[in-house]
PDB file of C-alpha atoms and ligand atoms in Angstrom:
ATOM      1  CA  UNK A 118      91.951 138.388  96.805  1.00  0.00           C
ATOM      2  CA  UNK A 119      90.646 135.837  94.241  1.00  0.00           C
ATOM      3  CA  UNK A 120      89.727 132.241  95.526  1.00  0.00           C
ATOM      4  CA  UNK A 121      91.535 129.279  94.041  1.00  0.00           C
ATOM      5  CA  UNK A 122      89.433 126.721  92.364  1.00  0.00           C
ATOM      6  CA  UNK A 123      89.676 123.567  93.844  1.00  0.00           C
ATOM      7  CA  UNK A 124      89.821 120.722  91.550  1.00  0.00           C
ATOM      8  CA  UNK A 125      90.020 117.691  93.785  1.00  0.00           C
ATOM      9  CA  UNK A 126      90.308 116.741  97.504  1.00  0.00           C
ATOM     10  CA  UNK A 127      91.633 113.446  98.544  1.00  0.00           C
ATOM     11  CA  UNK A 128      92.634 111.999 101.791  1.00  0.00           C
ATOM     12  CA  UNK A 129      95.986 113.375 102.284  1.00  0.00           C
ATOM     13  CA  UNK A 130      96.011 116.311  99.510  1.00  0.00           C
ATOM     14  CA  UNK A 131      94.173 118.900  97.928  1.00  0.00           C
ATOM     15  CA  UNK A 132      94.661 120.119  94.185  1.00  0.00           C
ATOM     16  CA  UNK A 133      94.104 123.512  93.117  1.00  0.00           C
ATOM     17  CA  UNK A 134      94.076 125.011  89.619  1.00  0.00           C
ATOM     18  CA  UNK A 135      97.637 126.057  88.954  1.00  0.00           C
ATOM     19  CA  UNK A 136      98.714 129.751  87.875  1.00  0.00           C
ATOM     20  CA  UNK A 137      99.457 128.493  84.073  1.00  0.00           C
ATOM     21  CA  UNK A 138      97.561 126.037  82.096  1.00  0.00           C
ATOM     22  CA  UNK A 139      98.585 122.569  82.336  1.00  0.00           C
ATOM     23  CA  UNK A 140      99.922 123.150  86.111  1.00  0.00           C
ATOM     24  CA  UNK A 141      98.409 122.377  89.462  1.00  0.00           C
ATOM     25  CA  UNK A 142      98.902 123.265  93.232  1.00  0.00           C
ATOM     26  CA  UNK A 143      99.299 120.337  95.037  1.00  0.00           C
ATOM     27  CA  UNK A 144      98.605 121.075  99.063  1.00  0.00           C
ATOM     28  CA  UNK A 145      99.693 118.621 101.354  1.00  0.00           C
ATOM     29  CA  UNK A 146      97.196 118.017 104.452  1.00  0.00           C
ATOM     30  CA  UNK A 147      97.989 117.006 107.946  1.00  0.00           C
ATOM     31  CA  UNK A 148      95.386 114.131 107.860  1.00  0.00           C
ATOM     32  CA  UNK A 149      96.404 110.762 108.319  1.00  0.00           C
ATOM     33  CA  UNK A 150      94.059 107.822 107.095  1.00  0.00           C
ATOM     34  CA  UNK A 151      94.754 103.972 107.048  1.00  0.00           C
ATOM     35  CA  UNK A 152      92.830 100.776 106.198  1.00  0.00           C
ATOM     36  CA  UNK A 153      90.958 102.551 103.722  1.00  0.00           C
ATOM     37  CA  UNK A 154      90.002 105.486 105.733  1.00  0.00           C
ATOM     38  CA  UNK A 155      88.710 103.400 108.584  1.00  0.00           C
ATOM     39  CA  UNK A 156      91.296 104.810 110.963  1.00  0.00           C
ATOM     40  CA  UNK A 157      91.747 108.743 110.843  1.00  0.00           C
ATOM     41  CA  UNK A 158      93.697 111.433 112.547  1.00  0.00           C
ATOM     42  CA  UNK A 159      95.078 114.573 112.192  1.00  0.00           C
ATOM     43  CA  UNK A 160      98.818 114.984 112.879  1.00  0.00           C
ATOM     44  CA  UNK A 161     100.545 118.037 112.995  1.00  0.00           C
ATOM     45  CA  UNK A 162     103.464 118.540 110.552  1.00  0.00           C
ATOM     46  CA  UNK A 163     102.860 115.584 108.459  1.00  0.00           C
ATOM     47  CA  UNK A 164     101.688 117.719 105.461  1.00  0.00           C
ATOM     48  CA  UNK A 165     104.916 119.907 105.711  1.00  0.00           C
ATOM     49  CA  UNK A 166     107.277 116.908 106.039  1.00  0.00           C
ATOM     50  CA  UNK A 167     105.779 115.075 103.259  1.00  0.00           C
ATOM     51  CA  UNK A 168     105.838 118.446 100.941  1.00  0.00           C
ATOM     52  CA  UNK A 169     109.510 118.385 101.716  1.00  0.00           C
ATOM     53  CA  UNK A 170     110.302 114.927 101.431  1.00  0.00           C
ATOM     54  CA  UNK A 171     108.426 114.446  97.943  1.00  0.00           C
ATOM     55  CA  UNK A 172     110.190 117.336  96.808  1.00  0.00           C
ATOM     56  CA  UNK A 173     113.571 115.984  97.602  1.00  0.00           C
ATOM     57  CA  UNK A 174     112.662 112.358  95.824  1.00  0.00           C
ATOM     58  CA  UNK A 175     110.764 113.972  93.078  1.00  0.00           C
ATOM     59  CA  UNK A 176     113.236 116.384  92.167  1.00  0.00           C
ATOM     60  CA  UNK A 177     116.172 113.793  92.393  1.00  0.00           C
ATOM     61  CA  UNK A 178     114.399 111.743  90.034  1.00  0.00           C
ATOM     62  CA  UNK A 179     113.914 114.612  87.542  1.00  0.00           C
ATOM     63  CA  UNK A 180     117.852 115.258  87.815  1.00  0.00           C
ATOM     64  CA  UNK A 181     118.552 111.537  87.030  1.00  0.00           C
ATOM     65  CA  UNK A 182     116.241 111.649  83.951  1.00  0.00           C
ATOM     66  CA  UNK A 183     113.147 109.951  85.399  1.00  0.00           C
ATOM     67  CA  UNK A 184     110.379 112.228  84.616  1.00  0.00           C
ATOM     68  CA  UNK A 185     107.945 113.232  87.257  1.00  0.00           C
ATOM     69  CA  UNK A 186     105.304 115.880  87.600  1.00  0.00           C
ATOM     70  CA  UNK A 187     107.039 118.181  90.105  1.00  0.00           C
ATOM     71  CA  UNK A 188     108.108 121.504  89.021  1.00  0.00           C
ATOM     72  CA  UNK A 189     108.674 123.444  92.246  1.00  0.00           C
ATOM     73  CA  UNK A 190     107.878 123.646  95.725  1.00  0.00           C
ATOM     74  CA  UNK A 191     105.881 126.868  96.649  1.00  0.00           C
ATOM     75  CA  UNK A 192     105.935 126.911 100.225  1.00  0.00           C
ATOM     76  CA  UNK A 193     105.799 124.705 103.286  1.00  0.00           C
ATOM     77  CA  UNK A 194     102.594 123.168 102.248  1.00  0.00           C
ATOM     78  CA  UNK A 195     102.332 123.441  98.602  1.00  0.00           C
ATOM     79  CA  UNK A 196     104.304 122.366  95.410  1.00  0.00           C
ATOM     80  CA  UNK A 197     103.447 123.156  91.611  1.00  0.00           C
ATOM     81  CA  UNK A 198     103.135 120.028  89.529  1.00  0.00           C
ATOM     82  CA  UNK A 199     102.283 119.503  85.976  1.00  0.00           C
ATOM     83  CA  UNK A 200      98.665 118.566  85.370  1.00  0.00           C
ATOM     84  CA  UNK A 201      98.346 114.901  84.248  1.00  0.00           C
ATOM     85  CA  UNK A 202      95.711 112.294  83.455  1.00  0.00           C
ATOM     86  CA  UNK A 203      96.226 109.642  86.148  1.00  0.00           C
ATOM     87  CA  UNK A 204      96.194 105.933  85.164  1.00  0.00           C
ATOM     88  CA  UNK A 205      93.926 104.207  87.645  1.00  0.00           C
ATOM     89  CA  UNK A 206      96.506 101.942  88.985  1.00  0.00           C
ATOM     90  CA  UNK A 207      98.599 101.993  92.213  1.00  0.00           C
ATOM     91  CA  UNK A 208     101.951 100.487  91.165  1.00  0.00           C
ATOM     92  CA  UNK A 209     103.694  98.817  94.024  1.00  0.00           C
ATOM     93  CA  UNK A 210     107.261  97.773  94.097  1.00  0.00           C
ATOM     94  CA  UNK A 211     108.388  95.463  96.819  1.00  0.00           C
ATOM     95  CA  UNK A 212     112.005  94.514  97.927  1.00  0.00           C
ATOM     96  CA  UNK A 213     110.958  92.655 101.127  1.00  0.00           C
ATOM     97  CA  UNK A 214     107.988  91.033 102.010  1.00  0.00           C
ATOM     98  CA  UNK A 215     105.533  93.226 104.129  1.00  0.00           C
ATOM     99  CA  UNK A 216     101.972  94.167 104.788  1.00  0.00           C
ATOM    100  CA  UNK A 217      99.461  92.710 102.381  1.00  0.00           C
ATOM    101  CA  UNK A 218     102.046  90.585 100.511  1.00  0.00           C
ATOM    102  CA  UNK A 219     103.001  88.882 103.919  1.00  0.00           C
ATOM    103  CA  UNK A 220      99.542  88.377 104.483  1.00  0.00           C
ATOM    104  CA  UNK A 221      98.307  86.976 101.224  1.00  0.00           C
ATOM    105  CA  UNK A 222     101.444  84.713 100.735  1.00  0.00           C
ATOM    106  CA  UNK A 223     102.211  83.880 104.398  1.00  0.00           C
ATOM    107  CA  UNK A 224     105.677  85.222 104.016  1.00  0.00           C
ATOM    108  CA  UNK A 225     107.232  86.666 107.289  1.00  0.00           C
ATOM    109  CA  UNK A 226     107.674  90.411 107.196  1.00  0.00           C
ATOM    110  CA  UNK A 227     111.122  91.329 106.421  1.00  0.00           C
ATOM    111  CA  UNK A 228     112.048  88.435 104.172  1.00  0.00           C
ATOM    112  CA  UNK A 229     114.072  89.518 101.374  1.00  0.00           C
ATOM    113  CA  UNK A 230     112.540  88.804  98.038  1.00  0.00           C
ATOM    114  CA  UNK A 231     114.465  87.076  95.250  1.00  0.00           C
ATOM    115  CA  UNK A 232     114.057  90.061  93.177  1.00  0.00           C
ATOM    116  CA  UNK A 233     111.902  93.440  93.120  1.00  0.00           C
ATOM    117  CA  UNK A 234     108.284  92.529  92.638  1.00  0.00           C
ATOM    118  CA  UNK A 235     105.837  94.699  90.884  1.00  0.00           C
ATOM    119  CA  UNK A 236     102.205  94.688  91.789  1.00  0.00           C
ATOM    120  CA  UNK A 237      99.065  96.652  90.400  1.00  0.00           C
ATOM    121  CA  UNK A 238      96.182  97.752  92.220  1.00  0.00           C
ATOM    122  CA  UNK A 239      93.113  99.143  90.602  1.00  0.00           C
ATOM    123  CA  UNK A 240      92.501 102.562  92.315  1.00  0.00           C
ATOM    124  CA  UNK A 241      88.926 102.587  93.718  1.00  0.00           C
ATOM    125  CA  UNK A 242      88.586 103.350  97.393  1.00  0.00           C
ATOM    126  CA  UNK A 243      85.014 101.726  97.189  1.00  0.00           C
ATOM    127  CA  UNK A 244      86.564  98.411  96.187  1.00  0.00           C
ATOM    128  CA  UNK A 245      89.695  98.836  98.639  1.00  0.00           C
ATOM    129  CA  UNK A 246      92.225  99.217  95.681  1.00  0.00           C
ATOM    130  CA  UNK A 247      91.991  95.401  94.672  1.00  0.00           C
ATOM    131  CA  UNK A 248      94.831  93.794  93.177  1.00  0.00           C
ATOM    132  CA  UNK A 249      94.580  93.137  89.597  1.00  0.00           C
ATOM    133  CA  UNK A 250      96.825  91.498  86.901  1.00  0.00           C
ATOM    134  CA  UNK A 251      98.042  93.030  83.465  1.00  0.00           C
ATOM    135  CA  UNK A 252      95.275  90.857  81.866  1.00  0.00           C
ATOM    136  CA  UNK A 253      92.623  93.129  83.656  1.00  0.00           C
ATOM    137  CA  UNK A 254      94.548  96.336  82.793  1.00  0.00           C
ATOM    138  CA  UNK A 255      94.655  95.213  79.122  1.00  0.00           C
ATOM    139  CA  UNK A 256      91.161  94.112  78.938  1.00  0.00           C
ATOM    140  CA  UNK A 257      89.249  97.017  80.676  1.00  0.00           C
ATOM    141  CA  UNK A 258      91.716  99.306  78.866  1.00  0.00           C
ATOM    142  CA  UNK A 259      93.184 100.888  81.768  1.00  0.00           C
ATOM    143  CA  UNK A 260      96.562 101.113  79.940  1.00  0.00           C
ATOM    144  CA  UNK A 261      98.208  99.851  76.772  1.00  0.00           C
ATOM    145  CA  UNK A 262     100.875  97.097  76.647  1.00  0.00           C
ATOM    146  CA  UNK A 263     103.188  99.939  75.608  1.00  0.00           C
ATOM    147  CA  UNK A 264     102.038 101.874  78.974  1.00  0.00           C
ATOM    148  CA  UNK A 265     102.695  98.647  80.851  1.00  0.00           C
ATOM    149  CA  UNK A 266     106.235  98.513  79.511  1.00  0.00           C
ATOM    150  CA  UNK A 267     107.091 102.054  80.411  1.00  0.00           C
ATOM    151  CA  UNK A 268     105.313 101.746  83.781  1.00  0.00           C
ATOM    152  CA  UNK A 269     107.422  98.779  84.712  1.00  0.00           C
ATOM    153  CA  UNK A 270     110.407 100.519  83.681  1.00  0.00           C
ATOM    154  CA  UNK A 271     109.707 103.766  85.732  1.00  0.00           C
ATOM    155  CA  UNK A 272     108.777 101.885  88.568  1.00  0.00           C
ATOM    156  CA  UNK A 273     112.164 100.045  88.726  1.00  0.00           C
ATOM    157  CA  UNK A 274     113.936 103.138  88.070  1.00  0.00           C
ATOM    158  CA  UNK A 275     112.338 104.734  90.909  1.00  0.00           C
ATOM    159  CA  UNK A 276     113.091 101.756  93.134  1.00  0.00           C
ATOM    160  CA  UNK A 277     117.042 101.768  92.261  1.00  0.00           C
ATOM    161  CA  UNK A 278     117.047 105.475  92.676  1.00  0.00           C
ATOM    162  CA  UNK A 279     115.176 105.355  96.346  1.00  0.00           C
ATOM    163  CA  UNK A 280     116.592 102.051  97.418  1.00  0.00           C
ATOM    164  CA  UNK A 281     120.362 103.862  96.966  1.00  0.00           C
ATOM    165  CA  UNK A 282     119.161 107.145  98.550  1.00  0.00           C
ATOM    166  CA  UNK A 283     117.755 105.332 101.479  1.00  0.00           C
ATOM    167  CA  UNK A 284     120.630 102.834 101.858  1.00  0.00           C
ATOM    168  CA  UNK A 285     122.932 106.061 101.952  1.00  0.00           C
ATOM    169  CA  UNK A 286     121.235 107.067 105.049  1.00  0.00           C
ATOM    170  CA  UNK A 287     120.922 103.711 106.719  1.00  0.00           C
ATOM    171  CA  UNK A 288     117.360 103.014 105.798  1.00  0.00           C
ATOM    172  CA  UNK A 289     115.974  99.900 104.139  1.00  0.00           C
ATOM    173  CA  UNK A 290     113.254 100.713 101.238  1.00  0.00           C
ATOM    174  CA  UNK A 291     110.877  97.692 102.184  1.00  0.00           C
ATOM    175  CA  UNK A 292     108.303  98.794  99.427  1.00  0.00           C
ATOM    176  CA  UNK A 293     106.544 101.666  98.085  1.00  0.00           C
ATOM    177  CA  UNK A 294     103.589 102.830  96.004  1.00  0.00           C
ATOM    178  CA  UNK A 295     103.874 105.250  93.117  1.00  0.00           C
ATOM    179  CA  UNK A 296     101.224 106.570  90.808  1.00  0.00           C
ATOM    180  CA  UNK A 297     101.902 107.304  87.108  1.00  0.00           C
ATOM    181  CA  UNK A 298     100.156 110.155  84.833  1.00  0.00           C
ATOM    182  CA  UNK A 299      99.838 110.658  81.117  1.00  0.00           C
ATOM    183  CA  UNK A 300     100.956 113.853  79.789  1.00  0.00           C
ATOM    184  CA  UNK A 301     100.700 115.210  75.976  1.00  0.00           C
ATOM    185  CA  UNK A 302     103.540 117.137  74.234  1.00  0.00           C
ATOM    186  CA  UNK A 303     101.974 118.188  70.838  1.00  0.00           C
ATOM    187  CA  UNK A 304     101.416 114.795  69.121  1.00  0.00           C
ATOM    188  CA  UNK A 305     102.934 112.886  71.596  1.00  0.00           C
ATOM    189  CA  UNK A 306     102.232 111.294  74.802  1.00  0.00           C
ATOM    190  CA  UNK A 307     104.301 110.045  77.477  1.00  0.00           C
ATOM    191  CA  UNK A 308     104.071 108.720  81.240  1.00  0.00           C
ATOM    192  CA  UNK A 309     105.693 110.283  84.093  1.00  0.00           C
ATOM    193  CA  UNK A 310     105.604 109.775  87.753  1.00  0.00           C
ATOM    194  CA  UNK A 311     102.781 111.917  89.699  1.00  0.00           C
ATOM    195  CA  UNK A 312     101.162 112.043  92.951  1.00  0.00           C
ATOM    196  CA  UNK A 313     103.614 111.997  95.719  1.00  0.00           C
ATOM    197  CA  UNK A 314     106.774 109.874  97.153  1.00  0.00           C
ATOM    198  CA  UNK A 315     106.758 110.240 100.846  1.00  0.00           C
ATOM    199  CA  UNK A 316     106.895 108.073 104.187  1.00  0.00           C
ATOM    200  CA  UNK A 317     102.982 108.044 103.651  1.00  0.00           C
ATOM    201  CA  UNK A 318     103.442 105.778 100.477  1.00  0.00           C
ATOM    202  CA  UNK A 319     106.653 103.849 101.416  1.00  0.00           C
ATOM    203  CA  UNK A 320     107.688 101.146 104.052  1.00  0.00           C
ATOM    204  CA  UNK A 321     111.153 102.522 105.423  1.00  0.00           C
ATOM    205  CA  UNK A 322     113.016 100.354 108.001  1.00  0.00           C
ATOM    206  CA  UNK A 323     116.221 101.462 109.952  1.00  0.00           C
ATOM    207  CA  UNK A 324     118.803  99.194 108.945  1.00  0.00           C
ATOM    208  CA  UNK A 325     120.341  98.583 112.378  1.00  0.00           C
ATOM    209  CA  UNK A 326     117.258  98.701 114.682  1.00  0.00           C
ATOM    210  CA  UNK A 327     114.616  97.747 112.104  1.00  0.00           C
ATOM    211  CA  UNK A 328     112.702 100.857 113.519  1.00  0.00           C
ATOM    212  CA  UNK A 329     109.683 101.602 111.279  1.00  0.00           C
ATOM    213  CA  UNK A 330     110.052 105.350 109.909  1.00  0.00           C
ATOM    214  CA  UNK A 331     106.881 105.011 107.761  1.00  0.00           C
ATOM    215  CA  UNK A 332     103.114 105.150 108.027  1.00  0.00           C
ATOM    216  CA  UNK A 333     103.002 101.763 109.823  1.00  0.00           C
ATOM    217  CA  UNK A 334     103.811 103.885 113.066  1.00  0.00           C
ATOM    218  CA  UNK A 335     100.421 105.375 112.622  1.00  0.00           C
ATOM    219  CA  UNK A 336      98.836 102.181 111.057  1.00  0.00           C
ATOM    220  CA  UNK A 337     100.090  99.984 114.067  1.00  0.00           C
ATOM    221  CA  UNK A 338     100.042 102.662 116.914  1.00  0.00           C
ATOM    222  CA  UNK A 339     104.162 102.422 117.225  1.00  0.00           C
ATOM    223  CA  UNK A 340     104.595 105.750 118.385  1.00  0.00           C
ATOM    224  CA  UNK A 341     104.936 109.655 116.955  1.00  0.00           C
ATOM    225  CA  UNK A 342     104.579 109.753 113.125  1.00  0.00           C
ATOM    226  CA  UNK A 343     106.014 113.132 113.002  1.00  0.00           C
ATOM    227  CA  UNK A 344     109.122 111.918 114.882  1.00  0.00           C
ATOM    228  CA  UNK A 345     109.522 109.261 112.631  1.00  0.00           C
ATOM    229  CA  UNK A 346     109.026 111.471 109.411  1.00  0.00           C
ATOM    230  CA  UNK A 347     111.498 114.105 111.038  1.00  0.00           C
ATOM    231  CA  UNK A 348     113.975 111.400 111.413  1.00  0.00           C
ATOM    232  CA  UNK A 349     113.809 110.510 107.573  1.00  0.00           C
ATOM    233  CA  UNK A 350     113.907 114.096 106.585  1.00  0.00           C
ATOM    234  CA  UNK A 351     117.021 114.985 109.084  1.00  0.00           C
ATOM    235  CA  UNK A 352     118.983 111.991 107.736  1.00  0.00           C
ATOM    236  CA  UNK A 353     118.325 112.942 104.270  1.00  0.00           C
ATOM    237  CA  UNK A 354     119.522 116.692 105.100  1.00  0.00           C
ATOM    238  CA  UNK A 355     116.011 117.958 104.074  1.00  0.00           C
ATOM    239  CA  UNK A 356     115.399 119.710 107.290  1.00  0.00           C
ATOM    240  CA  UNK A 357     118.553 121.243 109.069  1.00  0.00           C
ATOM    241  CA  UNK A 358     119.354 119.365 112.225  1.00  0.00           C
ATOM    242  CA  UNK A 359     119.216 122.354 114.441  1.00  0.00           C
ATOM    243  CA  UNK A 360     116.117 123.791 112.752  1.00  0.00           C
ATOM    244  CA  UNK A 361     112.761 124.665 114.593  1.00  0.00           C
ATOM    245  CA  UNK A 362     110.632 121.489 114.584  1.00  0.00           C
ATOM    246  CA  UNK A 363     108.314 121.357 111.480  1.00  0.00           C
ATOM    247  CA  UNK A 364     105.385 120.926 113.870  1.00  0.00           C
ATOM    248  CA  UNK A 365     105.718 124.517 115.284  1.00  0.00           C
ATOM    249  CA  UNK A 366     103.129 126.839 113.700  1.00  0.00           C
ATOM    250  CA  UNK A 367     105.582 129.638 112.725  1.00  0.00           C
ATOM    251  CA  UNK A 368     107.151 127.303 109.804  1.00  0.00           C
ATOM    252  CA  UNK A 369     103.768 126.499 108.356  1.00  0.00           C
ATOM    253  CA  UNK A 370     102.341 128.589 105.755  1.00  0.00           C
TER     254      UNK A 370
HETATM  255  O1  CDP B  90      99.978  99.217 103.471  1.00  0.00           O
HETATM  256  P1  CDP B  90      99.033  98.085 103.413  1.00  0.00           P
HETATM  257  O2  CDP B  90      99.616  96.790 104.400  1.00  0.00           O
HETATM  258  O3  CDP B  90      97.703  98.389 103.261  1.00  0.00           O
HETATM  259  O4  CDP B  90      99.105  97.363 101.723  1.00  0.00           O
HETATM  260  P2  CDP B  90     100.456  96.975 101.025  1.00  0.00           P
HETATM  261  O5  CDP B  90     100.157  96.279  99.587  1.00  0.00           O
HETATM  262  O6  CDP B  90     101.288  96.103 101.626  1.00  0.00           O
HETATM  263  O7  CDP B  90     101.271  98.296 100.495  1.00  0.00           O
HETATM  264  C1  CDP B  90     102.731  98.085  99.913  1.00  0.00           C
HETATM  265  C2  CDP B  90     103.170  99.783  99.772  1.00  0.00           C
HETATM  266  O8  CDP B  90     102.281 100.527  99.074  1.00  0.00           O
HETATM  267  C3  CDP B  90     103.335 100.204 101.449  1.00  0.00           C
HETATM  268  O9  CDP B  90     104.563 101.036 101.173  1.00  0.00           O
HETATM  269  C4  CDP B  90     102.152 101.119 101.348  1.00  0.00           C
HETATM  270  O10 CDP B  90     102.320 102.441 102.371  1.00  0.00           O
HETATM  271  C5  CDP B  90     101.931 101.598 100.037  1.00  0.00           C
HETATM  272  N1  CDP B  90     100.512 101.853  99.683  1.00  0.00           N
HETATM  273  C6  CDP B  90     100.180 103.274  99.451  1.00  0.00           C
HETATM  274  O11 CDP B  90     100.881 104.043  99.552  1.00  0.00           O
HETATM  275  N2  CDP B  90      98.681 103.412  99.345  1.00  0.00           N
HETATM  276  C7  CDP B  90      97.934 102.404  99.127  1.00  0.00           C
HETATM  277  N3  CDP B  90      96.536 102.499  98.754  1.00  0.00           N
HETATM  278  C8  CDP B  90      98.416 101.064  99.293  1.00  0.00           C
HETATM  279  C9  CDP B  90      99.556 100.769  99.753  1.00  0.00           C
END
């Protein structure tokens, strides 16, 4: 059997060359990292859950006309996606104060913001993904003004979609991060949502109890991360309520 060509290995995913030009296979690992990889663990079942959840969110976005890189899920660990040129920014949308914003501005976690706030961080692990402004982005040529208009519009549409989907299952979307990729269609280029959307990259709080159902469970040692992600998947109907737990090796390809 021919070996696939690995294109890139990150903290939570591996990218392999896809079957057609312009496609990539995205493999979800069980590795969890936090605080710029200073805290690490391997969490059985996390990769499979994020694969299912990212498929659910990305295919929903595709359906409502928000373009994403997602093509199809291949198995419990992998999905086929479009190859993109990643814009070197982490685009963060916040509805409630939490995490670094609460620390930076001294706002109590959970405070509702007057409107969604979009922040940009420069994607560079060695610098700890520093917060940057549109001035930096334009001056250093990471994205044009037109790109920034498109990125803002994509980010707010993803926010509305994700907030609504989560609200429907009793979960508050506190904040999330997305990455944006550039694709070329003939003479045209456009921007699409890339990477993943999962509880690794969102803050999700139960509306009733405030229970954390996201990576803060790992960051802050709040219990079982797979239990939290499984709860999100079950509420969304992504995993049948009676199915074998996703952590059982039988389900993992
Ligand atoms: O998560 P942390 O407190 O380090 O940073 P934040 O700026 O408060 O994160 C805002 C949101 O973006 C959270 O939902 C994070 O999970 C997500 N994020 C991410 O997925 N990847 C990063 N490198 C930074 C933030």
